[in-house]
Short mmCIF file of C-alpha atoms in Angstrom, two decimals:
data_model
loop_
_atom_site.label_atom_id
_atom_site.label_comp_id
_atom_site.label_asym_id
_atom_site.label_seq_id
_atom_site.Cartn_x
_atom_site.Cartn_y
_atom_site.Cartn_z
CA MET A 1 59.25 -2.02 -54.48
CA GLN A 2 61.46 -1.52 -51.44
CA GLU A 3 59.16 1.24 -50.19
CA LEU A 4 56.11 -1.00 -50.68
CA MET A 5 57.73 -3.83 -48.71
CA ALA A 6 58.71 -1.43 -45.92
CA TYR A 7 55.13 -0.16 -45.79
CA LEU A 8 53.67 -3.68 -45.65
CA GLN A 9 56.09 -4.58 -42.85
CA ASP A 10 55.28 -1.48 -40.80
CA PRO A 11 53.92 -2.50 -37.35
CA GLU A 12 51.77 0.64 -37.32
CA LEU A 13 49.77 -0.91 -40.16
CA VAL A 14 49.05 -3.93 -37.97
CA ALA A 15 48.15 -1.69 -35.02
CA TRP A 16 45.82 0.31 -37.28
CA PHE A 17 44.08 -2.92 -38.37
CA GLN A 18 43.69 -3.98 -34.73
CA ARG A 19 42.14 -0.63 -33.82
CA ARG A 20 39.78 -0.81 -36.80
CA CYS A 21 38.65 -4.20 -35.45
CA GLY A 22 38.16 -2.79 -31.95
CA LEU A 23 41.36 -3.92 -30.21
CA TYR A 24 43.24 -1.17 -28.33
CA ARG A 25 46.20 -0.98 -25.98
CA VAL A 26 45.34 0.76 -22.70
CA ASP A 27 48.69 0.80 -20.87
CA GLY A 28 49.84 4.23 -21.94
CA SER A 29 50.09 3.48 -25.64
CA SER A 30 47.98 5.22 -28.20
CA PRO A 31 44.37 4.10 -27.95
CA GLY A 32 43.34 5.63 -31.21
CA PRO A 33 41.94 8.99 -32.29
CA GLY A 34 39.57 10.62 -29.86
CA ARG A 35 40.00 7.95 -27.19
CA SER A 36 41.35 8.33 -23.70
CA HIS A 37 43.68 5.82 -22.14
CA ARG A 38 40.97 4.76 -19.73
CA PRO A 39 38.94 1.74 -20.80
CA ALA A 40 35.37 2.39 -21.85
CA ASN A 41 32.70 1.22 -19.43
CA GLY A 42 31.90 -2.43 -19.83
CA ALA A 43 34.49 -2.93 -22.56
CA PRO A 44 37.90 -3.59 -21.01
CA ILE A 45 39.60 -6.84 -20.27
CA THR A 46 41.32 -5.94 -17.03
CA GLY A 47 41.11 -8.89 -14.66
CA GLU A 48 42.69 -11.47 -16.95
CA LYS A 49 46.21 -11.89 -18.16
CA PRO A 50 46.18 -10.77 -21.80
CA ARG A 51 46.23 -13.76 -24.12
CA GLY A 52 49.85 -14.00 -25.09
CA GLN A 53 50.83 -10.46 -24.15
CA LEU A 54 54.52 -10.77 -23.44
CA GLU A 55 56.39 -8.65 -21.00
CA GLY A 56 58.69 -5.77 -21.81
CA SER A 57 62.38 -5.37 -22.35
CA TRP A 58 64.85 -7.90 -23.69
CA ASP A 59 67.61 -9.40 -21.59
CA ARG A 60 69.29 -10.35 -24.84
CA GLN A 61 69.13 -8.79 -28.26
CA ASP A 62 69.02 -10.80 -31.44
CA SER A 63 67.88 -10.12 -34.98
CA ASN A 64 64.45 -11.24 -33.87
CA SER A 65 63.22 -8.44 -31.62
CA ASN A 66 60.81 -10.81 -29.92
CA TYR A 67 63.42 -13.19 -28.57
CA GLU A 68 63.29 -12.90 -24.78
CA TYR A 69 61.64 -10.72 -22.15
CA GLN A 70 62.24 -9.61 -18.58
CA ASP A 71 59.50 -8.96 -16.07
CA CYS A 72 57.86 -5.57 -16.25
CA LYS A 73 54.45 -4.01 -16.15
CA LYS A 74 52.00 -6.13 -18.14
CA PRO A 75 50.25 -4.19 -20.87
CA ARG A 76 46.49 -4.48 -21.04
CA TYR A 77 44.14 -4.22 -23.93
CA GLU A 78 40.57 -3.23 -24.51
CA VAL A 79 38.15 -5.14 -26.73
CA ARG A 80 35.47 -2.97 -28.28
CA ASN A 81 34.13 -5.49 -30.77
CA ARG A 82 33.67 -8.83 -29.06
CA LEU A 83 32.22 -10.51 -32.16
CA LEU A 84 35.34 -9.82 -34.22
CA HIS A 85 37.54 -10.62 -31.22
CA PHE A 86 36.18 -14.14 -30.82
CA LEU A 87 35.91 -14.67 -34.60
CA PHE A 88 39.61 -13.91 -35.09
CA LEU A 89 40.70 -15.92 -32.04
CA PHE A 90 38.71 -18.89 -33.37
CA SER A 91 40.17 -18.36 -36.86
CA ALA A 92 43.70 -18.25 -35.42
CA GLY A 93 43.02 -21.62 -33.80
CA LEU A 94 42.19 -23.05 -37.23
CA GLY A 95 45.78 -22.41 -38.26
CA HIS A 96 47.51 -24.27 -35.44
CA GLU A 97 49.21 -27.63 -36.03
CA VAL A 98 47.04 -29.21 -33.33
CA PHE A 99 43.92 -28.40 -35.32
CA TYR A 100 45.29 -29.92 -38.52
CA ILE A 101 46.55 -33.03 -36.76
CA THR A 102 43.01 -33.44 -35.40
CA CYS A 103 41.05 -32.32 -38.47
CA LEU A 104 42.90 -34.17 -41.22
CA PRO A 105 42.37 -37.64 -39.70
CA CYS A 106 38.64 -36.87 -39.43
CA ILE A 107 38.60 -36.30 -43.20
CA HIS A 108 40.30 -39.68 -43.58
CA TRP A 109 37.80 -41.46 -41.33
CA ASN A 110 34.59 -39.71 -42.35
CA LEU A 111 35.00 -38.54 -45.94
CA ASP A 112 37.79 -39.94 -48.11
CA PRO A 113 41.34 -41.22 -47.34
CA PHE A 114 42.35 -39.99 -50.82
CA LEU A 115 41.58 -36.37 -49.88
CA CYS A 116 43.35 -36.74 -46.55
CA ARG A 117 46.46 -38.05 -48.33
CA ARG A 118 46.55 -35.06 -50.67
CA LEU A 119 46.07 -32.62 -47.81
CA VAL A 120 48.78 -34.20 -45.63
CA ASN A 121 51.27 -34.09 -48.51
CA MET A 122 50.65 -30.43 -49.37
CA TRP A 123 50.39 -29.36 -45.71
CA THR A 124 53.79 -30.92 -45.04
CA LEU A 125 55.39 -29.28 -48.08
CA VAL A 126 54.16 -25.75 -47.41
CA MET A 127 54.85 -25.93 -43.68
CA TYR A 128 58.41 -27.17 -44.18
CA VAL A 129 59.13 -24.47 -46.77
CA GLY A 130 57.57 -21.79 -44.58
CA GLN A 131 59.32 -22.81 -41.37
CA VAL A 132 62.72 -23.05 -43.06
CA MET A 133 62.25 -19.66 -44.73
CA LYS A 134 61.46 -18.10 -41.34
CA ASP A 135 64.70 -19.31 -39.82
CA LEU A 136 66.80 -18.44 -42.86
CA LEU A 137 65.40 -14.94 -43.43
CA LYS A 138 65.18 -14.13 -39.70
CA LEU A 139 62.77 -11.22 -40.09
CA PRO A 140 61.21 -10.15 -36.77
CA ARG A 141 57.56 -10.17 -35.85
CA PRO A 142 55.81 -6.82 -35.26
CA PRO A 143 57.00 -5.25 -31.98
CA SER A 144 54.73 -4.43 -29.07
CA PRO A 145 54.12 -1.52 -28.80
CA PRO A 146 52.59 -0.44 -31.09
CA VAL A 147 50.75 -3.74 -31.70
CA VAL A 148 48.78 -5.76 -29.17
CA LYS A 149 50.01 -9.35 -28.96
CA LEU A 150 47.49 -12.03 -28.09
CA GLU A 151 49.73 -15.10 -28.27
CA THR A 152 52.96 -16.14 -26.55
CA ARG A 153 53.99 -19.58 -27.69
CA VAL A 154 55.45 -18.62 -31.05
CA ASP A 155 56.62 -15.09 -30.32
CA ALA A 156 60.28 -16.16 -30.15
CA GLU A 157 59.95 -17.40 -33.75
CA TYR A 158 60.64 -15.20 -36.72
CA GLY A 159 57.88 -13.68 -38.79
CA LEU A 160 58.15 -14.02 -42.55
CA PRO A 161 56.32 -15.88 -44.02
CA SER A 162 53.16 -16.53 -42.00
CA THR A 163 52.86 -20.32 -41.83
CA HIS A 164 49.29 -19.95 -40.55
CA ALA A 165 48.40 -18.20 -43.79
CA MET A 166 50.35 -20.78 -45.77
CA ALA A 167 48.70 -23.78 -44.12
CA ALA A 168 45.18 -22.35 -44.34
CA THR A 169 45.62 -21.48 -48.02
CA ALA A 170 47.19 -24.84 -48.85
CA ILE A 171 44.54 -26.89 -47.05
CA SER A 172 41.60 -24.90 -48.43
CA PHE A 173 42.68 -24.84 -52.05
CA THR A 174 44.22 -28.32 -52.18
CA LEU A 175 40.87 -29.65 -50.98
CA LEU A 176 39.06 -27.49 -53.53
CA LEU A 177 41.23 -28.74 -56.41
CA SER A 178 41.20 -32.40 -55.34
CA ALA A 179 37.58 -32.87 -54.31
CA PRO A 180 35.82 -32.50 -57.75
CA SER A 181 37.18 -35.85 -58.93
CA ARG A 182 35.92 -37.55 -55.76
CA VAL A 183 32.78 -35.78 -54.52
CA GLN A 184 29.92 -34.01 -56.28
CA PHE A 185 29.58 -30.43 -55.05
CA CYS A 186 29.11 -26.90 -56.35
CA PHE A 187 32.60 -25.63 -57.22
CA GLN A 188 31.60 -21.97 -56.78
CA THR A 189 30.38 -22.67 -53.26
CA GLY A 190 33.60 -24.55 -52.50
CA LEU A 191 35.66 -21.64 -53.84
CA LEU A 192 33.77 -19.19 -51.63
CA ILE A 193 34.31 -21.39 -48.55
CA ALA A 194 38.03 -21.88 -49.34
CA ALA A 195 38.59 -18.16 -49.86
CA THR A 196 36.66 -17.27 -46.69
CA LEU A 197 38.49 -19.74 -44.45
CA SER A 198 41.95 -18.88 -45.73
CA SER A 199 41.18 -15.14 -45.47
CA LEU A 200 39.91 -15.42 -41.90
CA VAL A 201 43.00 -17.33 -40.77
CA SER A 202 45.29 -14.87 -42.56
CA LEU A 203 43.56 -11.81 -41.08
CA SER A 204 43.63 -13.40 -37.64
CA ARG A 205 47.44 -13.22 -37.73
CA LEU A 206 47.17 -9.43 -38.02
CA TYR A 207 44.50 -9.20 -35.34
CA THR A 208 46.55 -11.26 -32.88
CA GLY A 209 49.58 -9.08 -33.62
CA MET A 210 51.76 -12.01 -34.63
CA HIS A 211 52.52 -11.03 -38.22
CA SER A 212 52.92 -8.02 -40.46
CA VAL A 213 50.90 -7.59 -43.63
CA LEU A 214 54.05 -8.52 -45.58
CA ASP A 215 54.36 -11.81 -43.68
CA VAL A 216 50.76 -12.74 -44.52
CA VAL A 217 50.89 -11.67 -48.17
CA CYS A 218 54.16 -13.54 -48.73
CA GLY A 219 52.74 -16.65 -47.07
CA ILE A 220 49.74 -16.66 -49.41
CA LEU A 221 51.84 -15.99 -52.52
CA ILE A 222 54.42 -18.67 -51.67
CA THR A 223 51.65 -21.22 -51.17
CA ALA A 224 50.00 -20.25 -54.44
CA ILE A 225 53.32 -20.76 -56.24
CA LEU A 226 53.87 -24.14 -54.58
CA ILE A 227 50.38 -25.32 -55.56
CA LEU A 228 50.85 -24.15 -59.16
CA LEU A 229 54.26 -25.84 -59.43
CA THR A 230 53.21 -29.15 -57.89
CA TYR A 231 49.63 -29.52 -59.16
CA PRO A 232 50.63 -31.16 -62.51
CA PHE A 233 52.48 -33.89 -60.57
CA TRP A 234 49.87 -34.75 -57.93
CA GLU A 235 48.61 -37.83 -59.76
CA SER A 236 52.10 -39.12 -60.50
CA PHE A 237 53.15 -38.64 -56.90
CA ASP A 238 50.01 -40.48 -55.71
CA SER A 239 50.95 -43.44 -57.88
CA PHE A 240 54.53 -43.48 -56.63
CA GLN A 241 53.52 -43.05 -53.00
CA LEU A 242 51.05 -45.93 -53.10
CA THR A 243 52.76 -48.48 -55.32
CA SER A 244 56.53 -48.01 -55.45
CA PRO A 245 58.57 -50.36 -53.22
CA LEU A 246 60.88 -47.38 -52.60
CA SER A 247 58.05 -45.22 -51.26
CA PRO A 248 58.27 -46.14 -47.53
CA ILE A 249 62.06 -46.07 -47.56
CA ILE A 250 62.20 -42.62 -49.15
CA ALA A 251 59.41 -41.27 -46.93
CA LEU A 252 61.13 -42.28 -43.70
CA SER A 253 64.72 -41.49 -44.67
CA LEU A 254 64.06 -38.19 -46.47
CA LEU A 255 61.74 -36.74 -43.85
CA LEU A 256 64.01 -37.82 -40.99
CA PHE A 257 66.97 -36.26 -42.83
CA LEU A 258 65.03 -32.99 -43.24
CA SER A 259 64.25 -33.02 -39.52
CA TYR A 260 67.92 -33.41 -38.53
CA THR A 261 69.18 -30.83 -41.04
CA TYR A 262 66.70 -28.14 -40.04
CA PRO A 263 68.49 -24.74 -39.83
CA GLU A 264 70.21 -24.08 -36.49
CA LEU A 265 69.50 -20.90 -34.53
CA ASP A 266 71.41 -19.21 -31.73
CA HIS A 267 68.39 -19.51 -29.43
CA TYR A 268 65.64 -22.06 -28.97
CA THR A 269 62.29 -21.71 -30.72
CA THR A 270 59.47 -24.15 -31.35
CA THR A 271 59.96 -24.18 -35.13
CA ARG A 272 62.27 -27.20 -35.28
CA GLY A 273 60.04 -29.26 -33.01
CA ASP A 274 56.85 -28.24 -34.81
CA THR A 275 58.42 -28.99 -38.19
CA THR A 276 59.64 -32.39 -37.01
CA THR A 277 56.12 -33.12 -35.77
CA ILE A 278 54.66 -32.39 -39.21
CA LEU A 279 57.36 -34.37 -41.02
CA GLY A 280 56.81 -37.32 -38.67
CA VAL A 281 53.05 -37.30 -39.29
CA CYS A 282 53.66 -37.25 -43.04
CA ALA A 283 56.21 -40.08 -42.83
CA GLY A 284 53.87 -42.29 -40.82
CA CYS A 285 50.87 -41.57 -43.03
CA SER A 286 52.87 -42.12 -46.22
CA VAL A 287 54.13 -45.51 -45.05
CA GLY A 288 50.62 -46.36 -43.89
CA TYR A 289 49.01 -45.48 -47.22
CA TRP A 290 51.56 -47.67 -49.02
CA ALA A 291 51.02 -50.51 -46.54
CA ASN A 292 47.25 -50.36 -47.05
CA VAL A 293 47.72 -51.00 -50.77
CA GLN A 294 49.91 -54.00 -49.98
CA LEU A 295 47.29 -55.26 -47.52
CA GLY A 296 44.61 -54.93 -50.18
CA ASP A 297 42.31 -52.29 -48.68
CA THR A 298 42.78 -48.51 -48.86
CA PHE A 299 39.27 -47.85 -47.51
CA GLU A 300 38.56 -45.58 -50.48
CA HIS A 301 35.28 -45.62 -52.39
CA ARG A 302 35.23 -48.53 -54.86
CA GLY A 303 32.34 -47.44 -57.07
CA PRO A 304 32.07 -44.78 -59.79
CA LEU A 305 33.46 -41.36 -58.98
CA PRO A 306 32.61 -38.63 -58.12
CA VAL A 307 30.11 -39.70 -55.49
CA PRO A 308 27.33 -37.50 -54.07
CA LEU A 309 28.00 -35.76 -50.80
CA PRO A 310 26.94 -38.03 -47.92
CA THR A 311 23.39 -37.46 -46.75
CA VAL A 312 23.31 -35.95 -43.28
CA THR A 313 21.09 -38.06 -41.03
CA ALA A 314 21.02 -38.68 -37.29
CA LEU A 315 22.60 -42.09 -37.87
CA SER A 316 25.38 -40.74 -40.11
CA VAL A 317 26.16 -37.99 -37.61
CA ALA A 318 26.26 -40.50 -34.75
CA ARG A 319 28.53 -42.87 -36.68
CA GLY A 320 30.79 -40.00 -37.71
CA ALA A 321 31.00 -38.77 -34.13
CA GLY A 322 31.74 -42.32 -32.99
CA ARG A 323 34.54 -42.72 -35.53
CA SER A 324 36.03 -39.36 -34.59
CA LEU A 325 35.90 -40.14 -30.87
CA VAL A 326 37.46 -43.60 -31.22
CA GLY A 327 40.06 -42.27 -33.66
CA VAL A 328 41.11 -39.32 -31.53
CA VAL A 329 41.42 -41.58 -28.46
CA ALA A 330 43.62 -43.95 -30.49
CA LEU A 331 45.86 -41.12 -31.75
CA VAL A 332 46.16 -39.38 -28.38
CA GLY A 333 46.87 -42.69 -26.67
CA THR A 334 49.53 -43.54 -29.25
CA ARG A 335 51.11 -40.13 -28.84
CA GLN A 336 51.28 -40.37 -25.05
CA ILE A 337 52.67 -43.92 -25.00
CA VAL A 338 55.28 -43.48 -27.74
CA LYS A 339 56.31 -40.05 -26.46
CA LYS A 340 56.99 -41.42 -22.98
CA LEU A 341 58.82 -44.50 -24.24
CA SER A 342 60.95 -42.51 -26.70
CA LEU A 343 61.87 -39.84 -24.15
CA ASP A 344 62.72 -42.46 -21.52
CA ALA A 345 64.94 -44.30 -23.99
CA LEU A 346 66.70 -41.11 -25.14
CA TYR A 347 67.18 -39.80 -21.59
CA SER A 348 68.73 -43.14 -20.68
CA TRP A 349 70.92 -43.23 -23.82
CA TYR A 350 72.28 -39.72 -23.21
CA ASN A 351 72.38 -40.17 -19.42
CA VAL A 352 70.08 -37.20 -18.79
CA PRO A 353 67.93 -36.98 -15.61
CA LYS A 354 64.22 -37.35 -16.38
CA THR A 355 63.57 -34.30 -14.23
CA ASP A 356 65.52 -32.11 -16.68
CA LYS A 357 62.68 -30.68 -18.74
CA ASN A 358 65.05 -28.46 -20.74
CA ALA A 359 66.75 -31.57 -22.13
CA ARG A 360 63.76 -32.00 -24.44
CA ARG A 361 64.98 -28.93 -26.33
CA ARG A 362 68.29 -30.58 -27.23
CA LYS A 363 68.39 -31.58 -30.88
CA GLU A 364 69.54 -35.13 -30.20
CA ILE A 365 66.49 -35.65 -27.96
CA GLU A 366 63.82 -33.41 -29.48
CA VAL A 367 64.15 -34.55 -33.11
CA PRO A 368 64.12 -38.37 -32.67
CA SER A 369 61.48 -38.22 -29.94
CA LYS A 370 59.05 -36.10 -31.94
CA PHE A 371 59.75 -37.89 -35.22
CA VAL A 372 59.21 -41.37 -33.76
CA THR A 373 56.14 -40.24 -31.80
CA TYR A 374 54.35 -38.64 -34.72
CA THR A 375 55.41 -41.29 -37.21
CA ALA A 376 53.63 -43.75 -34.92
CA VAL A 377 50.59 -41.44 -34.84
CA GLY A 378 50.55 -41.32 -38.64
CA LEU A 379 50.83 -45.10 -38.90
CA VAL A 380 47.98 -45.68 -36.46
CA ASN A 381 45.82 -43.15 -38.28
CA SER A 382 46.36 -44.59 -41.74
CA ILE A 383 46.56 -48.34 -41.03
CA LEU A 384 44.95 -49.26 -37.73
CA VAL A 385 42.03 -46.93 -37.03
CA ASN A 386 39.85 -47.81 -40.04
CA ARG A 387 40.35 -51.49 -39.32
CA VAL A 388 39.17 -50.91 -35.75
CA PHE A 389 36.11 -49.11 -37.17
CA ALA A 390 35.35 -52.13 -39.37
CA LEU A 391 35.82 -54.47 -36.42
CA ILE A 392 33.36 -52.62 -34.17
CA GLY A 393 30.85 -51.84 -36.92
CA LEU A 394 31.49 -48.10 -37.42
CA LEU A 395 32.29 -48.32 -41.15
#
């Protein structure tokens, strides 16, 4: 077992996968069998800064070998299969928090608030578990060389498990398991789509050089276990979340507590802030779902279930696009306003100059600012936006 885990964590396995998909280093590292170090005609990416390719040697060592870099020669890479290149970059984007924070509300506005609620709950659970495991296990990401790295933002984070793989698997299969009771569709087709989407996102983490095979496999297995353990209680949790008078109190206090007690590291990474963002969204949505029940309208389908899939017409597409546009503007506007107000208040409270951008990384500023901001976003999404739709005739 130990040998298998060492093999799955081997960065050469990731580099081999990249080469098989047509991605090669061309800065003096091995370009693969039978290849020279010179880019093939018409194939190289030479004029652009590599997407996320970090620079060279560390000025500080830490158990995460990707912690910090000094300036040095920037490695370049060669793309020999542009179709796979753009497919995997697109798939990687499907695993980012920004995508989910944009996509999940659209499910709420255009399909079914019930499904959105299930997805938000499971997304929050798997992401919290995954992020905490990363910072407790402290296993490094694959080093470069030998792999090509196409992202920078999260390279200071630890590797195992892959939260991209966890989120994609959780979203895909939670939707697959929840939708049959709400919408009529072919389960086999849904299973194929869920497996394809989660596989593409998982493989994209190898292609971008951000995770080992072990990271990805563990992420998928952990998510599968979490779904199996929680699935019998989904209905009970729905009932508690929507009807119990304790629901909003527990949602706010527990998720804020988890944000403040997130594991401390000896260097800054984005994991605490990203996790607080997700917990804040969940807290706001949870309170909003409960408040909708008290207000007498959850905006869920009132007739017999499951309902047929909505018919795609020019009018339905236009209305859906209108809802999405208005909703995204509302959420982005809420985020910008609350973020500014919360940061101004915290900078004033802690007597920090507003020009000090690094102050946002301090726990006492980062956690409350992000939690309050994204709790407000969740509240606006779940309570206000559908009522605006009804007011302007988009429902």
